[in-house]
Short mmCIF file of C-alpha atoms in Angstrom, two decimals:
data_model
loop_
_atom_site.label_atom_id
_atom_site.label_comp_id
_atom_site.label_asym_id
_atom_site.label_seq_id
_atom_site.Cartn_x
_atom_site.Cartn_y
_atom_site.Cartn_z
CA UNK Y 190 34.41 -29.69 137.11
CA UNK Y 191 35.61 -32.37 139.29
CA UNK Y 192 37.41 -34.04 136.30
CA UNK Y 193 39.16 -30.88 135.63
CA UNK Y 194 40.95 -31.37 138.91
CA UNK Y 195 41.52 -35.32 138.00
CA UNK Y 196 43.00 -34.21 134.68
CA UNK Y 197 45.08 -31.62 136.13
CA UNK Y 198 46.54 -34.47 138.61
CA UNK Y 199 47.29 -36.77 135.78
CA UNK Y 200 49.04 -33.99 134.05
CA UNK Y 201 51.00 -33.56 136.87
CA UNK Y 202 52.53 -36.86 137.46
CA UNK Y 203 55.53 -36.90 135.49
CA UNK Y 204 56.29 -33.47 136.85
CA UNK Y 205 56.09 -35.15 140.21
CA UNK Y 206 58.42 -37.93 139.34
CA UNK Y 207 60.97 -35.46 138.39
CA UNK Y 208 60.34 -33.26 141.19
CA UNK Y 209 60.82 -36.20 143.87
CA UNK Y 210 64.38 -36.98 142.56
CA UNK Y 211 65.37 -33.55 142.27
CA UNK Y 212 64.01 -32.32 145.80
CA UNK Y 213 65.50 -35.22 147.29
CA UNK Y 214 69.10 -33.58 146.01
CA UNK Y 215 67.73 -30.41 147.43
CA UNK Y 216 66.71 -32.14 150.92
CA UNK Y 217 70.48 -33.42 150.96
CA UNK Y 218 72.19 -30.26 150.14
CA UNK Y 219 69.99 -28.26 152.53
CA UNK Y 220 70.88 -30.91 155.53
CA UNK Y 221 74.52 -30.59 154.49
CA UNK Y 222 74.61 -26.66 154.26
CA UNK Y 223 73.52 -27.15 158.36
CA UNK Y 224 69.66 -26.63 158.41
CA UNK Y 225 67.48 -29.11 160.16
CA UNK Y 226 65.01 -31.29 158.31
CA UNK Y 227 62.05 -29.13 159.28
CA UNK Y 228 63.41 -26.09 157.56
CA UNK Y 229 64.20 -27.79 154.51
CA UNK Y 230 60.75 -29.25 154.31
CA UNK Y 231 59.46 -25.73 155.11
CA UNK Y 232 61.56 -24.22 152.56
CA UNK Y 233 60.09 -26.54 149.78
CA UNK Y 234 56.48 -26.12 150.68
CA UNK Y 235 56.72 -22.05 150.70
CA UNK Y 236 58.74 -21.88 147.77
CA UNK Y 237 58.25 -24.68 145.14
CA UNK Y 238 61.40 -23.78 143.17
CA UNK Y 239 64.68 -25.45 142.72
CA UNK Y 240 67.23 -22.75 141.81
CA UNK Y 241 65.91 -20.17 144.14
CA UNK Y 242 65.97 -22.61 147.07
CA UNK Y 243 69.67 -23.90 146.48
CA UNK Y 244 70.88 -20.29 145.93
CA UNK Y 245 68.59 -19.47 149.34
CA UNK Y 246 70.15 -22.26 151.41
CA UNK Y 247 73.58 -21.34 150.01
CA UNK Y 248 72.83 -17.67 151.45
CA UNK Y 249 71.69 -18.97 154.92
CA UNK Y 250 74.60 -21.24 155.26
CA UNK Y 251 77.04 -18.52 154.54
CA UNK Y 252 75.10 -16.34 157.15
CA UNK Y 253 74.16 -13.53 154.34
CA UNK Y 254 72.26 -10.51 154.69
CA UNK Y 255 68.44 -10.05 154.10
CA UNK Y 256 69.18 -7.65 151.29
CA UNK Y 257 71.30 -10.40 149.33
CA UNK Y 258 68.58 -12.93 149.94
CA UNK Y 259 65.82 -10.50 148.45
CA UNK Y 260 68.07 -9.47 145.47
CA UNK Y 261 69.29 -13.15 144.86
CA UNK Y 262 65.43 -14.41 144.95
CA UNK Y 263 64.40 -11.52 142.77
CA UNK Y 264 66.93 -12.34 140.24
CA UNK Y 265 66.74 -16.06 140.04
CA UNK Y 266 63.21 -16.12 140.12
CA UNK Y 267 62.13 -13.15 138.01
CA UNK Y 268 61.23 -15.34 135.17
CA UNK Y 269 58.28 -16.67 137.23
CA UNK Y 270 57.00 -13.18 136.44
CA UNK Y 271 57.35 -13.58 132.62
CA UNK Y 272 55.44 -16.86 132.77
CA UNK Y 273 52.91 -15.54 135.22
CA UNK Y 274 52.04 -12.93 132.65
CA UNK Y 275 51.93 -15.56 129.97
CA UNK Y 276 49.66 -17.48 131.73
CA UNK Y 277 47.41 -14.75 132.89
CA UNK Y 278 46.52 -14.43 129.56
CA UNK Y 279 45.36 -18.07 129.30
CA UNK Y 280 42.95 -18.26 132.46
CA UNK Y 281 39.17 -18.84 131.98
CA UNK Y 282 36.39 -17.05 133.30
CA UNK Y 283 36.14 -18.72 136.69
CA UNK Y 284 39.34 -17.17 137.59
CA UNK Y 285 38.51 -14.38 140.24
CA UNK Y 286 40.99 -12.69 142.53
CA UNK Y 287 41.15 -15.71 145.29
CA UNK Y 288 41.66 -18.14 142.24
CA UNK Y 289 44.36 -16.17 141.12
CA UNK Y 290 46.05 -15.38 144.43
CA UNK Y 291 46.11 -19.16 144.89
CA UNK Y 292 47.09 -20.53 141.56
CA UNK Y 293 50.06 -17.79 141.24
CA UNK Y 294 51.90 -19.62 144.24
CA UNK Y 295 52.46 -22.86 141.73
CA UNK Y 296 53.80 -21.35 138.74
CA UNK Y 297 57.05 -23.22 138.14
CA UNK Y 298 58.99 -23.66 134.75
CA UNK Y 299 57.47 -27.24 134.57
CA UNK Y 300 53.88 -26.37 135.49
CA UNK Y 301 54.21 -23.73 133.26
CA UNK Y 302 55.48 -25.78 130.60
CA UNK Y 303 52.36 -28.15 130.88
CA UNK Y 304 49.75 -25.67 131.49
CA UNK Y 305 50.71 -23.25 128.49
CA UNK Y 306 50.87 -26.47 126.17
CA UNK Y 307 47.14 -26.78 126.82
CA UNK Y 308 45.11 -26.13 123.98
CA UNK Y 309 42.14 -24.87 125.81
CA UNK Y 310 41.72 -21.95 128.53
CA UNK Y 311 43.03 -23.16 132.09
CA UNK Y 312 40.46 -23.53 134.81
CA UNK Y 313 41.02 -23.16 138.63
CA UNK Y 314 40.77 -26.93 139.29
CA UNK Y 315 42.95 -27.85 136.47
CA UNK Y 316 45.49 -25.65 137.91
CA UNK Y 317 44.79 -27.02 141.42
CA UNK Y 318 45.31 -30.69 140.55
CA UNK Y 319 48.50 -30.18 138.48
CA UNK Y 320 50.18 -28.02 141.25
CA UNK Y 321 48.74 -30.34 144.09
CA UNK Y 322 50.79 -33.57 142.57
CA UNK Y 323 53.44 -31.42 141.95
CA UNK Y 324 53.85 -30.02 145.44
CA UNK Y 325 53.54 -33.72 146.91
CA UNK Y 326 56.32 -34.51 144.88
CA UNK Y 327 58.53 -31.65 145.78
CA UNK Y 328 57.91 -31.77 149.42
CA UNK Y 329 58.03 -35.46 150.07
CA UNK Y 330 61.09 -35.75 148.12
CA UNK Y 331 62.78 -33.13 149.97
CA UNK Y 332 61.77 -34.83 153.22
CA UNK Y 333 63.40 -37.91 152.12
CA UNK Y 334 66.36 -36.41 151.09
CA UNK Y 335 66.73 -34.57 154.32
CA UNK Y 336 65.87 -37.28 156.34
CA UNK Y 337 67.44 -40.07 154.61
CA UNK Y 338 70.11 -38.29 153.38
CA UNK Y 339 71.79 -38.66 157.14
CA UNK Y 340 71.37 -42.25 156.74
CA UNK Y 341 72.73 -42.94 153.35
CA UNK Y 342 76.56 -43.78 152.71
CA UNK Y 343 78.37 -40.75 151.99
CA UNK Y 344 79.40 -41.76 148.62
CA UNK Y 345 75.49 -41.81 147.61
CA UNK Y 346 74.96 -38.34 148.99
CA UNK Y 347 77.87 -36.99 147.43
CA UNK Y 348 76.45 -38.16 144.11
CA UNK Y 349 73.20 -36.91 144.85
CA UNK Y 350 74.45 -33.45 145.35
CA UNK Y 351 74.83 -33.01 141.72
CA UNK Y 352 71.54 -33.72 140.69
CA UNK Y 353 70.08 -30.16 141.04
CA UNK Y 354 73.17 -28.81 138.89
CA UNK Y 355 72.31 -31.77 136.34
CA UNK Y 356 68.77 -30.39 135.95
CA UNK Y 357 69.97 -26.84 135.29
CA UNK Y 358 72.37 -28.13 132.76
CA UNK Y 359 69.42 -29.80 131.17
CA UNK Y 360 67.52 -26.85 130.79
CA UNK Y 361 70.65 -24.83 129.42
CA UNK Y 362 71.97 -26.75 126.91
CA UNK Y 363 69.46 -27.63 124.57
CA UNK Y 364 68.34 -24.11 123.91
CA UNK Y 365 72.00 -23.15 123.56
CA UNK Y 366 72.56 -25.88 120.99
CA UNK Y 367 69.62 -24.15 118.86
CA UNK Y 368 70.40 -20.44 119.47
CA UNK Y 369 74.02 -19.00 119.31
CA UNK Y 370 72.31 -15.78 121.17
CA UNK Y 371 71.24 -17.82 123.96
CA UNK Y 372 74.78 -19.74 123.72
CA UNK Y 373 76.19 -16.46 123.96
CA UNK Y 374 74.73 -15.32 126.96
CA UNK Y 375 75.36 -18.60 128.78
CA UNK Y 376 78.85 -18.45 128.16
CA UNK Y 377 79.23 -14.95 129.08
CA UNK Y 378 77.48 -15.68 132.52
CA UNK Y 379 79.66 -18.61 133.19
CA UNK Y 380 82.54 -16.64 132.39
CA UNK Y 381 81.77 -13.98 134.83
CA UNK Y 382 80.70 -16.23 137.50
CA UNK Y 383 84.20 -17.71 136.91
CA UNK Y 384 85.64 -14.72 137.48
CA UNK Y 385 84.00 -14.08 140.79
CA UNK Y 386 84.99 -17.39 142.20
CA UNK Y 387 88.71 -17.17 141.60
CA UNK Y 388 89.78 -13.74 141.22
CA UNK Y 389 86.95 -11.25 142.68
CA UNK Y 390 86.38 -13.31 145.69
CA UNK Y 391 85.42 -10.50 147.67
CA UNK Y 392 81.98 -10.54 146.58
CA UNK Y 393 79.64 -13.02 148.16
CA UNK Y 394 78.13 -16.07 145.75
CA UNK Y 395 74.67 -14.67 145.85
CA UNK Y 396 75.51 -11.38 144.46
CA UNK Y 397 78.16 -12.93 142.23
CA UNK Y 398 75.04 -14.76 140.48
CA UNK Y 399 73.04 -11.74 140.35
CA UNK Y 400 75.81 -9.44 138.76
CA UNK Y 401 76.77 -12.34 136.15
CA UNK Y 402 73.31 -13.01 135.13
CA UNK Y 403 72.08 -9.34 134.83
CA UNK Y 404 75.28 -8.06 132.80
CA UNK Y 405 75.09 -11.46 130.46
CA UNK Y 406 71.59 -11.05 130.04
CA UNK Y 407 72.08 -7.04 129.18
CA UNK Y 408 74.51 -7.86 126.79
CA UNK Y 409 72.41 -10.38 125.07
CA UNK Y 410 69.46 -7.91 125.32
CA UNK Y 411 71.75 -5.09 123.62
CA UNK Y 412 73.49 -7.45 120.90
CA UNK Y 413 70.29 -9.86 120.19
CA UNK Y 414 66.99 -8.18 120.90
CA UNK Y 415 64.75 -11.06 120.42
CA UNK Y 416 61.63 -10.10 118.15
CA UNK Y 417 57.89 -10.41 119.06
CA UNK Y 418 56.76 -13.77 119.93
CA UNK Y 419 60.18 -15.07 120.08
CA UNK Y 420 60.23 -15.45 123.60
CA UNK Y 421 57.79 -18.00 123.90
CA UNK Y 422 59.32 -20.51 121.40
CA UNK Y 423 60.63 -23.07 123.71
CA UNK G 80 69.95 -13.91 161.89
CA UNK G 81 67.28 -16.30 162.63
CA UNK G 82 66.61 -18.95 160.22
CA UNK G 83 62.75 -18.54 160.00
CA UNK G 84 63.28 -14.82 158.98
CA UNK G 85 65.28 -15.81 156.16
CA UNK G 86 62.87 -18.71 155.34
CA UNK G 87 59.97 -15.99 155.47
CA UNK G 88 61.69 -13.45 153.32
CA UNK G 89 62.58 -16.17 150.56
CA UNK G 90 59.13 -17.23 150.66
CA UNK G 91 57.57 -13.55 150.65
CA UNK G 92 59.72 -12.65 147.54
CA UNK G 93 59.22 -15.64 145.58
CA UNK G 94 55.40 -15.48 146.25
CA UNK G 95 55.13 -11.73 145.20
CA UNK G 96 56.99 -12.17 141.89
CA UNK G 97 54.65 -14.76 140.77
CA UNK G 98 51.35 -13.36 142.54
CA UNK G 99 51.92 -9.53 141.22
CA UNK G 100 51.96 -10.25 137.13
CA UNK G 101 49.57 -13.20 137.68
CA UNK G 102 46.96 -11.23 139.50
CA UNK G 103 47.32 -7.51 138.54
CA UNK G 104 49.31 -7.23 135.16
CA UNK G 105 47.14 -7.72 131.97
CA UNK G 106 49.27 -5.59 129.46
CA UNK G 107 51.87 -6.83 127.21
CA UNK G 108 55.48 -5.48 128.25
CA UNK G 109 56.35 -2.91 125.10
CA UNK G 110 60.25 -2.26 125.80
CA UNK G 111 62.00 -4.58 123.41
CA UNK G 112 65.24 -4.19 125.59
CA UNK G 113 63.46 -5.33 129.01
CA UNK G 114 61.60 -8.02 127.03
CA UNK G 115 64.97 -9.29 125.35
CA UNK G 116 66.68 -9.00 129.11
CA UNK G 117 63.75 -11.15 130.77
CA UNK G 118 64.15 -13.73 127.60
CA UNK G 119 67.68 -14.38 128.61
CA UNK G 120 67.72 -14.05 132.27
CA UNK G 121 66.90 -17.65 133.43
CA UNK G 122 69.53 -19.29 131.08
CA UNK G 123 71.97 -16.74 132.45
CA UNK G 124 71.18 -17.25 136.05
CA UNK G 125 71.43 -20.97 135.81
CA UNK G 126 74.62 -20.91 133.80
CA UNK G 127 76.21 -18.70 136.47
CA UNK G 128 74.74 -20.77 139.42
CA UNK G 129 76.06 -24.39 137.80
CA UNK G 130 79.40 -22.91 136.90
CA UNK G 131 81.74 -23.40 138.55
CA UNK G 132 79.73 -24.41 141.58
CA UNK G 133 78.93 -27.84 140.14
CA UNK G 134 82.48 -28.72 140.20
CA UNK G 135 82.55 -28.64 143.97
CA UNK G 136 79.20 -30.16 144.75
CA UNK G 137 80.35 -33.60 145.41
CA UNK G 138 83.31 -33.05 147.23
CA UNK G 139 85.97 -34.40 144.55
CA UNK G 140 86.52 -32.01 141.55
CA UNK G 141 87.29 -35.34 139.34
CA UNK G 142 83.93 -37.04 139.93
CA UNK G 143 82.12 -33.89 139.58
CA UNK G 144 83.57 -33.37 136.32
CA UNK G 145 82.81 -36.73 135.01
CA UNK G 146 79.27 -36.19 136.04
CA UNK G 147 79.15 -32.45 134.36
CA UNK G 148 80.14 -34.01 131.17
CA UNK G 149 78.01 -36.91 131.10
CA UNK G 150 75.16 -34.42 131.85
CA UNK G 151 76.25 -31.88 129.07
CA UNK G 152 76.38 -34.80 126.52
CA UNK G 153 72.70 -36.13 127.63
CA UNK G 154 71.20 -32.51 127.38
CA UNK G 155 72.99 -31.77 124.24
CA UNK G 156 70.88 -34.69 122.86
CA UNK G 157 67.41 -33.33 124.34
CA UNK G 158 67.16 -36.12 127.01
CA UNK G 159 64.34 -35.26 129.74
CA UNK G 160 65.61 -33.11 132.77
CA UNK G 161 65.41 -36.31 135.14
CA UNK G 162 67.36 -38.52 133.10
CA UNK G 163 70.27 -36.01 132.71
CA UNK G 164 70.28 -35.59 136.27
CA UNK G 165 70.01 -38.83 137.41
CA UNK G 166 72.90 -39.93 134.90
CA UNK G 167 75.10 -37.38 136.30
CA UNK G 168 74.34 -38.37 139.75
CA UNK G 169 75.14 -42.11 138.59
CA UNK G 170 78.33 -41.05 136.89
CA UNK G 171 79.58 -39.40 140.32
CA UNK G 172 78.53 -42.69 142.15
CA UNK G 173 80.28 -44.80 139.81
CA UNK G 174 83.50 -42.84 139.29
CA UNK G 175 83.68 -42.49 143.12
CA UNK G 176 84.60 -45.71 143.55
CA UNK G 177 87.70 -45.38 141.51
CA UNK G 178 89.07 -42.12 142.71
#
């Protein structure tokens, strides 16, 4: 039983290292946007997600509406619903309601990737270990970035500002290279986003991302519907 | 709007998105359109979030563009997320000394 927790923790170490540096960037970004260090850490502890947090901080900084916040988080994080759905088929029998309620908190892209690649069914303790280690990396990185970000020279914090976006690029490019369909959707989304930035400036940043992403994905779904099982090829 | 309300709404929505399907939904989605839509959504979101915002994230368009180019090249060769992210950052730092 206990070894499942340790196994989960050891599988979480690479995730933790990645999260440390990415959340460092988030911490800097949040403080730059005018948030206190405590708020940055609280956001990381409660959300455990990179893109959603970055978008959320942008909305807070711009004084956006709550509706905008809800729709942005829904759009950006809706992928977790798919991952949650997929993982829910892979749970062992010790997963009861409380375990499901607790573990669902920790479904991220990376945790999903590691958990779904396990050959056997997932136990609550394994998932707890995996999530715990990743959580520690994410939250402590945020704290260090938010706190030390103020001490570091400006050249360094400017450079850290690109870390999150660099990670996004690393997620987008490989599937775009392998699939013309994904590439087309990515280009359409970027194109619409550029239009919002320079031409249709009345629309706020959060909504611009939602509209760009939904439109591009709808076009993709109409032009190139995926086949059964194709979603899981990653 | 108070900061804590923003944070709680953000956390609540994010949790529900994960919790509802993980806890209650057991059947497979049948609509091919909807499954395709969900398949494309993460890439589309990240793309729209990154472009053009990445060019303004360092306070200097030239250093940001240099970092972006390095990130795209390394990502094209399938390097790990962390390597791509840190190399982009390192590029911004280095080019920052020259512009």
